[in-house]
PDB file of C-alpha atoms in Angstrom:
ATOM      1  CA  MET A   1     -76.642 -89.592 127.400  1.00 83.00           C
ATOM      2  CA  ASN A   2     -76.396 -87.825 130.764  1.00 90.00           C
ATOM      3  CA  ARG A   3     -75.689 -84.100 130.728  1.00 93.00           C
ATOM      4  CA  VAL A   4     -74.164 -81.792 133.358  1.00 96.00           C
ATOM      5  CA  LEU A   5     -74.162 -78.000 133.584  1.00 95.00           C
ATOM      6  CA  ILE A   6     -70.959 -76.318 134.799  1.00 95.00           C
ATOM      7  CA  ILE A   7     -71.370 -72.768 136.164  1.00 93.00           C
ATOM      8  CA  ASP A   8     -67.891 -71.353 136.785  1.00 92.00           C
ATOM      9  CA  ASP A   9     -66.073 -68.223 135.612  1.00 88.00           C
ATOM     10  CA  ASP A  10     -62.828 -70.239 135.183  1.00 90.00           C
ATOM     11  CA  LYS A  11     -63.057 -70.913 131.443  1.00 91.00           C
ATOM     12  CA  GLU A  12     -60.015 -73.209 131.357  1.00 92.00           C
ATOM     13  CA  LEU A  13     -61.436 -75.418 134.116  1.00 91.00           C
ATOM     14  CA  CYS A  14     -64.790 -75.537 132.320  1.00 91.00           C
ATOM     15  CA  ALA A  15     -63.159 -76.689 129.098  1.00 92.00           C
ATOM     16  CA  LEU A  16     -61.021 -79.299 130.896  1.00 92.00           C
ATOM     17  CA  THR A  17     -64.007 -80.677 132.812  1.00 92.00           C
ATOM     18  CA  LYS A  18     -66.088 -80.813 129.646  1.00 91.00           C
ATOM     19  CA  ARG A  19     -63.395 -82.871 127.890  1.00 91.00           C
ATOM     20  CA  SER A  20     -62.881 -85.145 130.888  1.00 91.00           C
ATOM     21  CA  VAL A  21     -66.529 -86.130 131.454  1.00 91.00           C
ATOM     22  CA  LEU A  22     -66.926 -87.134 127.813  1.00 89.00           C
ATOM     23  CA  SER A  23     -64.803 -90.207 128.636  1.00 86.00           C
ATOM     24  CA  GLU A  24     -67.694 -91.293 130.911  1.00 88.00           C
ATOM     25  CA  ASN A  25     -70.227 -90.702 128.131  1.00 89.00           C
ATOM     26  CA  ILE A  26     -71.432 -87.508 129.847  1.00 93.00           C
ATOM     27  CA  GLU A  27     -72.048 -84.274 127.948  1.00 93.00           C
ATOM     28  CA  ALA A  28     -71.306 -80.926 129.603  1.00 94.00           C
ATOM     29  CA  ASP A  29     -72.452 -77.366 128.934  1.00 94.00           C
ATOM     30  CA  CYS A  30     -70.546 -74.436 130.436  1.00 94.00           C
ATOM     31  CA  CYS A  31     -71.711 -71.035 131.665  1.00 93.00           C
ATOM     32  CA  ASN A  32     -69.426 -68.420 133.199  1.00 91.00           C
ATOM     33  CA  ALA A  33     -72.060 -66.574 135.246  1.00 91.00           C
ATOM     34  CA  GLY A  34     -74.894 -67.594 137.556  1.00 89.00           C
ATOM     35  CA  LYS A  35     -77.530 -65.725 135.543  1.00 91.00           C
ATOM     36  CA  ASP A  36     -76.536 -67.528 132.328  1.00 92.00           C
ATOM     37  CA  GLY A  37     -76.626 -70.872 134.144  1.00 92.00           C
ATOM     38  CA  LEU A  38     -80.182 -70.277 135.339  1.00 92.00           C
ATOM     39  CA  GLU A  39     -81.254 -69.528 131.759  1.00 92.00           C
ATOM     40  CA  LYS A  40     -79.543 -72.705 130.514  1.00 93.00           C
ATOM     41  CA  LEU A  41     -81.441 -74.803 133.062  1.00 93.00           C
ATOM     42  CA  LYS A  42     -84.702 -73.624 131.493  1.00 91.00           C
ATOM     43  CA  GLU A  43     -83.580 -74.674 128.023  1.00 91.00           C
ATOM     44  CA  LYS A  44     -82.282 -78.226 128.579  1.00 91.00           C
ATOM     45  CA  GLU A  45     -82.620 -81.233 130.875  1.00 90.00           C
ATOM     46  CA  TYR A  46     -79.608 -81.916 133.110  1.00 93.00           C
ATOM     47  CA  GLN A  47     -78.753 -84.639 135.626  1.00 90.00           C
ATOM     48  CA  LEU A  48     -76.264 -82.533 137.633  1.00 92.00           C
ATOM     49  CA  VAL A  49     -75.113 -78.934 138.194  1.00 94.00           C
ATOM     50  CA  ILE A  50     -71.507 -78.070 139.086  1.00 94.00           C
ATOM     51  CA  LEU A  51     -71.375 -74.656 140.710  1.00 92.00           C
ATOM     52  CA  ASP A  52     -68.471 -72.460 141.837  1.00 90.00           C
ATOM     53  CA  VAL A  53     -68.900 -70.454 145.044  1.00 88.00           C
ATOM     54  CA  MET A  54     -66.728 -67.524 143.939  1.00 85.00           C
ATOM     55  CA  MET A  55     -68.152 -65.806 140.875  1.00 84.00           C
ATOM     56  CA  PRO A  56     -68.550 -62.135 139.973  1.00 80.00           C
ATOM     57  CA  GLY A  57     -72.090 -60.748 140.038  1.00 81.00           C
ATOM     58  CA  MET A  58     -74.447 -63.455 141.277  1.00 82.00           C
ATOM     59  CA  ASP A  59     -72.273 -65.685 143.468  1.00 85.00           C
ATOM     60  CA  GLY A  60     -72.614 -69.444 143.917  1.00 86.00           C
ATOM     61  CA  PHE A  61     -74.833 -69.214 147.003  1.00 88.00           C
ATOM     62  CA  GLU A  62     -77.385 -66.934 145.358  1.00 90.00           C
ATOM     63  CA  THR A  63     -77.362 -69.139 142.246  1.00 92.00           C
ATOM     64  CA  LEU A  64     -77.806 -72.231 144.449  1.00 91.00           C
ATOM     65  CA  GLU A  65     -80.845 -70.707 146.173  1.00 90.00           C
ATOM     66  CA  LYS A  66     -82.471 -69.864 142.853  1.00 91.00           C
ATOM     67  CA  ILE A  67     -81.850 -73.373 141.464  1.00 91.00           C
ATOM     68  CA  ARG A  68     -83.193 -74.997 144.638  1.00 87.00           C
ATOM     69  CA  ALA A  69     -86.379 -72.903 144.426  1.00 85.00           C
ATOM     70  CA  GLU A  70     -87.135 -74.621 141.111  1.00 84.00           C
ATOM     71  CA  SER A  71     -85.324 -77.970 141.078  1.00 83.00           C
ATOM     72  CA  SER A  72     -84.073 -80.931 143.130  1.00 79.00           C
ATOM     73  CA  LEU A  73     -81.202 -81.628 140.715  1.00 85.00           C
ATOM     74  CA  PRO A  74     -77.967 -82.745 142.409  1.00 87.00           C
ATOM     75  CA  ILE A  75     -75.581 -79.812 142.890  1.00 90.00           C
ATOM     76  CA  LEU A  76     -71.822 -80.159 143.416  1.00 92.00           C
ATOM     77  CA  MET A  77     -70.122 -76.985 144.675  1.00 90.00           C
ATOM     78  CA  PHE A  78     -66.521 -75.891 144.216  1.00 88.00           C
ATOM     79  CA  THR A  79     -65.137 -74.130 147.309  1.00 84.00           C
ATOM     80  CA  ALA A  80     -61.765 -72.611 148.145  1.00 77.00           C
ATOM     81  CA  LYS A  81     -59.280 -74.628 150.176  1.00 68.00           C
ATOM     82  CA  ASN A  82     -59.730 -74.364 153.982  1.00 70.00           C
ATOM     83  CA  ASP A  83     -63.033 -72.493 153.547  1.00 71.00           C
ATOM     84  CA  SER A  84     -65.128 -74.607 155.934  1.00 75.00           C
ATOM     85  CA  VAL A  85     -67.704 -71.791 156.299  1.00 79.00           C
ATOM     86  CA  SER A  86     -68.597 -72.008 152.604  1.00 78.00           C
ATOM     87  CA  LYS A  87     -68.802 -75.822 152.749  1.00 79.00           C
ATOM     88  CA  VAL A  88     -71.294 -75.817 155.627  1.00 80.00           C
ATOM     89  CA  ARG A  89     -73.246 -72.873 154.182  1.00 80.00           C
ATOM     90  CA  GLY A  90     -73.521 -74.626 150.822  1.00 81.00           C
ATOM     91  CA  LEU A  91     -74.659 -77.915 152.384  1.00 79.00           C
ATOM     92  CA  ARG A  92     -77.260 -76.135 154.501  1.00 77.00           C
ATOM     93  CA  ALA A  93     -78.557 -74.282 151.446  1.00 79.00           C
ATOM     94  CA  GLY A  94     -79.108 -77.546 149.576  1.00 80.00           C
ATOM     95  CA  ALA A  95     -75.835 -78.485 147.851  1.00 84.00           C
ATOM     96  CA  ASP A  96     -75.363 -82.255 147.589  1.00 81.00           C
ATOM     97  CA  ASP A  97     -71.575 -82.367 147.762  1.00 84.00           C
ATOM     98  CA  TYR A  98     -68.535 -80.119 147.577  1.00 85.00           C
ATOM     99  CA  LEU A  99     -64.984 -80.282 146.252  1.00 87.00           C
ATOM    100  CA  THR A 100     -62.192 -77.916 147.241  1.00 87.00           C
ATOM    101  CA  LYS A 101     -59.983 -76.293 144.617  1.00 85.00           C
ATOM    102  CA  PRO A 102     -57.454 -77.359 143.481  1.00 84.00           C
ATOM    103  CA  PHE A 103     -58.684 -80.923 143.039  1.00 87.00           C
ATOM    104  CA  ASP A 104     -57.804 -84.082 141.168  1.00 89.00           C
ATOM    105  CA  MET A 105     -59.814 -84.480 137.955  1.00 91.00           C
ATOM    106  CA  ASP A 106     -60.297 -88.221 138.608  1.00 90.00           C
ATOM    107  CA  GLU A 107     -61.926 -87.377 141.938  1.00 90.00           C
ATOM    108  CA  LEU A 108     -64.242 -84.858 140.268  1.00 92.00           C
ATOM    109  CA  ILE A 109     -65.332 -87.432 137.684  1.00 92.00           C
ATOM    110  CA  ALA A 110     -65.950 -90.014 140.449  1.00 88.00           C
ATOM    111  CA  ARG A 111     -68.154 -87.507 142.326  1.00 88.00           C
ATOM    112  CA  ILE A 112     -70.060 -86.618 139.144  1.00 91.00           C
ATOM    113  CA  VAL A 113     -70.719 -90.272 138.270  1.00 87.00           C
ATOM    114  CA  SER A 114     -71.804 -91.047 141.854  1.00 82.00           C
ATOM    115  CA  LEU A 115     -74.228 -88.092 142.058  1.00 84.00           C
ATOM    116  CA  ILE A 116     -75.793 -88.868 138.666  1.00 85.00           C
ATOM    117  CA  ARG A 117     -76.190 -92.552 139.619  1.00 77.00           C
ATOM    118  CA  ARG A 118     -77.954 -91.573 142.845  1.00 72.00           C
ATOM    119  CA  TYR A 119     -80.218 -89.097 141.062  1.00 74.00           C
ATOM    120  CA  THR A 120     -81.306 -91.590 138.393  1.00 70.00           C
ATOM    121  CA  ARG A 121     -81.813 -94.332 141.023  1.00 62.00           C
ATOM    122  CA  PHE A 122     -84.385 -92.213 142.861  1.00 60.00           C
ATOM    123  CA  ASN A 123     -86.142 -90.944 139.756  1.00 61.00           C
ATOM    124  CA  GLN A 124     -87.473 -94.267 138.534  1.00 57.00           C
ATOM    125  CA  PRO A 125     -90.373 -94.572 136.078  1.00 54.00           C
ATOM    126  CA  GLU A 126     -93.940 -94.864 137.361  1.00 55.00           C
ATOM    127  CA  GLY A 127     -94.921 -98.393 138.376  1.00 57.00           C
ATOM    128  CA  ALA A 128     -91.382 -99.406 139.417  1.00 53.00           C
ATOM    129  CA  PRO A 129     -91.320-101.638 142.532  1.00 56.00           C
ATOM    130  CA  PRO A 130     -91.031 -99.481 145.675  1.00 77.00           C
ATOM    131  CA  ARG A 131     -87.718-100.990 146.800  1.00 81.00           C
ATOM    132  CA  LEU A 132     -84.241 -99.518 147.030  1.00 85.00           C
ATOM    133  CA  HIS A 133     -81.276-101.848 146.582  1.00 86.00           C
ATOM    134  CA  PHE A 134     -77.808-101.184 147.949  1.00 89.00           C
ATOM    135  CA  ASP A 135     -74.814-103.446 148.574  1.00 88.00           C
ATOM    136  CA  GLY A 136     -76.140-105.890 151.205  1.00 89.00           C
ATOM    137  CA  LEU A 137     -79.194-103.785 152.045  1.00 91.00           C
ATOM    138  CA  GLU A 138     -82.734-103.666 150.646  1.00 91.00           C
ATOM    139  CA  ILE A 139     -85.246-101.035 151.744  1.00 90.00           C
ATOM    140  CA  ASP A 140     -88.895-101.954 151.090  1.00 88.00           C
ATOM    141  CA  LEU A 141     -90.940 -98.732 150.967  1.00 85.00           C
ATOM    142  CA  GLU A 142     -94.277-100.563 150.991  1.00 81.00           C
ATOM    143  CA  SER A 143     -93.734-102.658 154.139  1.00 82.00           C
ATOM    144  CA  ARG A 144     -91.364-100.040 155.660  1.00 83.00           C
ATOM    145  CA  SER A 145     -88.852-102.796 156.332  1.00 89.00           C
ATOM    146  CA  VAL A 146     -85.184-103.509 155.659  1.00 92.00           C
ATOM    147  CA  THR A 147     -83.351-106.703 154.775  1.00 92.00           C
ATOM    148  CA  THR A 148     -79.670-106.912 155.758  1.00 89.00           C
ATOM    149  CA  VAL A 149     -77.042-109.524 156.639  1.00 85.00           C
ATOM    150  CA  ASN A 150     -78.598-109.487 160.128  1.00 85.00           C
ATOM    151  CA  GLY A 151     -82.111-110.387 158.916  1.00 88.00           C
ATOM    152  CA  THR A 152     -85.342-108.584 157.985  1.00 90.00           C
ATOM    153  CA  TYR A 153     -86.687-105.854 160.262  1.00 86.00           C
ATOM    154  CA  GLU A 154     -89.907-103.884 160.141  1.00 86.00           C
ATOM    155  CA  LEU A 155     -88.722-100.482 161.339  1.00 85.00           C
ATOM    156  CA  PRO A 156     -90.531 -98.112 163.723  1.00 82.00           C
ATOM    157  CA  PRO A 157     -91.716 -94.905 161.986  1.00 81.00           C
ATOM    158  CA  LYS A 158     -88.872 -92.552 162.968  1.00 83.00           C
ATOM    159  CA  GLU A 159     -86.175 -95.150 162.247  1.00 89.00           C
ATOM    160  CA  PHE A 160     -87.606 -95.824 158.790  1.00 90.00           C
ATOM    161  CA  ASP A 161     -88.162 -92.131 157.985  1.00 89.00           C
ATOM    162  CA  LEU A 162     -84.626 -91.202 159.027  1.00 92.00           C
ATOM    163  CA  LEU A 163     -83.060 -94.095 157.075  1.00 93.00           C
ATOM    164  CA  LEU A 164     -85.122 -93.305 153.966  1.00 92.00           C
ATOM    165  CA  PHE A 165     -84.212 -89.607 154.123  1.00 92.00           C
ATOM    166  CA  LEU A 166     -80.505 -90.461 154.353  1.00 93.00           C
ATOM    167  CA  ALA A 167     -80.728 -93.099 151.595  1.00 91.00           C
ATOM    168  CA  LYS A 168     -82.609 -90.781 149.230  1.00 87.00           C
ATOM    169  CA  ASN A 169     -79.777 -88.293 149.716  1.00 89.00           C
ATOM    170  CA  GLN A 170     -77.067 -90.919 149.216  1.00 87.00           C
ATOM    171  CA  GLY A 171     -73.578 -89.418 149.251  1.00 86.00           C
ATOM    172  CA  LYS A 172     -74.863 -86.073 150.500  1.00 86.00           C
ATOM    173  CA  ILE A 173     -73.642 -84.689 153.829  1.00 88.00           C
ATOM    174  CA  LEU A 174     -76.739 -83.776 155.842  1.00 90.00           C
ATOM    175  CA  THR A 175     -76.557 -81.470 158.849  1.00 88.00           C
ATOM    176  CA  LYS A 176     -78.240 -82.580 162.090  1.00 88.00           C
ATOM    177  CA  GLN A 177     -80.542 -79.581 161.782  1.00 88.00           C
ATOM    178  CA  ARG A 178     -81.671 -80.611 158.288  1.00 88.00           C
ATOM    179  CA  ILE A 179     -82.256 -84.224 159.397  1.00 88.00           C
ATOM    180  CA  TYR A 180     -84.235 -83.177 162.474  1.00 86.00           C
ATOM    181  CA  GLU A 181     -86.420 -80.668 160.658  1.00 85.00           C
ATOM    182  CA  GLU A 182     -87.131 -83.138 157.838  1.00 84.00           C
ATOM    183  CA  VAL A 183     -87.800 -86.257 159.939  1.00 83.00           C
ATOM    184  CA  TRP A 184     -89.450 -84.710 162.998  1.00 79.00           C
ATOM    185  CA  GLY A 185     -91.034 -81.755 161.188  1.00 75.00           C
ATOM    186  CA  GLU A 186     -90.121 -79.435 164.049  1.00 74.00           C
ATOM    187  CA  GLU A 187     -87.649 -76.630 164.637  1.00 78.00           C
ATOM    188  CA  TYR A 188     -84.208 -77.858 165.670  1.00 75.00           C
ATOM    189  CA  PHE A 189     -83.005 -76.834 169.146  1.00 73.00           C
ATOM    190  CA  TYR A 190     -79.490 -78.321 169.061  1.00 70.00           C
ATOM    191  CA  ASP A 191     -80.573 -81.466 170.886  1.00 67.00           C
ATOM    192  CA  ASP A 192     -78.785 -84.332 169.135  1.00 73.00           C
ATOM    193  CA  SER A 193     -79.890 -87.103 171.504  1.00 77.00           C
ATOM    194  CA  ASN A 194     -82.930 -88.177 169.440  1.00 78.00           C
ATOM    195  CA  ILE A 195     -80.952 -88.413 166.201  1.00 86.00           C
ATOM    196  CA  MET A 196     -78.003 -90.188 167.842  1.00 87.00           C
ATOM    197  CA  ALA A 197     -80.259 -92.749 169.562  1.00 87.00           C
ATOM    198  CA  ILE A 198     -82.040 -93.640 166.317  1.00 88.00           C
ATOM    199  CA  ILE A 199     -78.797 -93.824 164.318  1.00 92.00           C
ATOM    200  CA  SER A 200     -77.409 -96.172 166.981  1.00 90.00           C
ATOM    201  CA  ARG A 201     -80.479 -98.441 166.766  1.00 89.00           C
ATOM    202  CA  LEU A 202     -80.375 -98.426 162.961  1.00 91.00           C
ATOM    203  CA  ARG A 203     -76.696 -99.368 162.893  1.00 92.00           C
ATOM    204  CA  LYS A 204     -77.363-102.412 165.099  1.00 90.00           C
ATOM    205  CA  LYS A 205     -79.893-103.637 162.531  1.00 90.00           C
ATOM    206  CA  LEU A 206     -78.122-102.611 159.330  1.00 90.00           C
ATOM    207  CA  GLU A 207     -74.449-103.078 160.059  1.00 88.00           C
ATOM    208  CA  GLU A 208     -72.339-106.211 160.263  1.00 86.00           C
ATOM    209  CA  ASN A 209     -69.979-104.147 162.413  1.00 87.00           C
ATOM    210  CA  PRO A 210     -71.860-101.174 163.994  1.00 86.00           C
ATOM    211  CA  GLY A 211     -68.556 -99.744 165.304  1.00 86.00           C
ATOM    212  CA  ASN A 212     -67.309 -99.389 161.718  1.00 89.00           C
ATOM    213  CA  PRO A 213     -70.489 -98.499 159.788  1.00 90.00           C
ATOM    214  CA  LYS A 214     -70.799 -99.276 156.084  1.00 92.00           C
ATOM    215  CA  TYR A 215     -74.034 -97.388 155.419  1.00 92.00           C
ATOM    216  CA  ILE A 216     -74.611 -94.451 157.790  1.00 93.00           C
ATOM    217  CA  GLN A 217     -71.390 -92.486 158.210  1.00 93.00           C
ATOM    218  CA  THR A 218     -70.791 -89.824 160.866  1.00 91.00           C
ATOM    219  CA  ILE A 219     -69.385 -86.548 159.493  1.00 89.00           C
ATOM    220  CA  LYS A 220     -67.745 -85.026 162.557  1.00 87.00           C
ATOM    221  CA  GLY A 221     -69.041 -81.585 163.491  1.00 83.00           C
ATOM    222  CA  ILE A 222     -71.675 -81.518 160.716  1.00 86.00           C
ATOM    223  CA  GLY A 223     -73.998 -84.530 160.682  1.00 90.00           C
ATOM    224  CA  TYR A 224     -74.359 -87.782 158.756  1.00 92.00           C
ATOM    225  CA  ARG A 225     -74.109 -89.226 155.253  1.00 93.00           C
ATOM    226  CA  PHE A 226     -75.429 -92.408 153.638  1.00 92.00           C
ATOM    227  CA  SER A 227     -72.342 -93.898 151.990  1.00 90.00           C
ATOM    228  CA  LYS A 228     -71.912 -93.183 148.302  1.00 83.00           C
ATOM    229  CA  GLU A 229     -69.902 -96.427 147.950  1.00 81.00           C
ATOM    230  CA  VAL A 230     -72.879 -98.779 148.377  1.00 84.00           C
TER     231      VAL A 230
END
């Protein structure tokens, strides 16, 4: 059974979330402070952490940094409504997704299920074939090629590296800075032309309709995301 850790000082919300995820056969443990959450992560194995930004003592950002120093577990952050600064700060610090309070419980469960599915997909047992399967798209890690409705393409290095980085972070909003520093291995100088050119070339190969992309989505003002729906 999958297990999530909820770190939030709102005890009622913790209890409600814990009850709700059980319907998806997911167990949940709750901690009301960042320090307690970090201790819990040492004791048990989790597939996801849900973390509130606003907490007394160690806030969500400090807790996020400490988790990221030790683990690549998916992290979903709760932010306040209209707090775009916290959303971007959380994403840059390594959060995988965010949800603004108040939210619909069905949406939270959908996000949880999606993040856990992505995490387990990319943590396959040793010896598994090095291929990633999505709806209408196969990425072959060995031949560095893709198969789509448009055919099979062996991708140039940067195209493949960028696609793989996005796909491995499926559903996660990635800033242009993060993409550039990861794929090019250089400091980002706010020059988006390289990223945009490669995304454009990838869409022509991957997408049935490049003008309405199914796989690589543009997140205006922030960056890109590999669709969580595929």
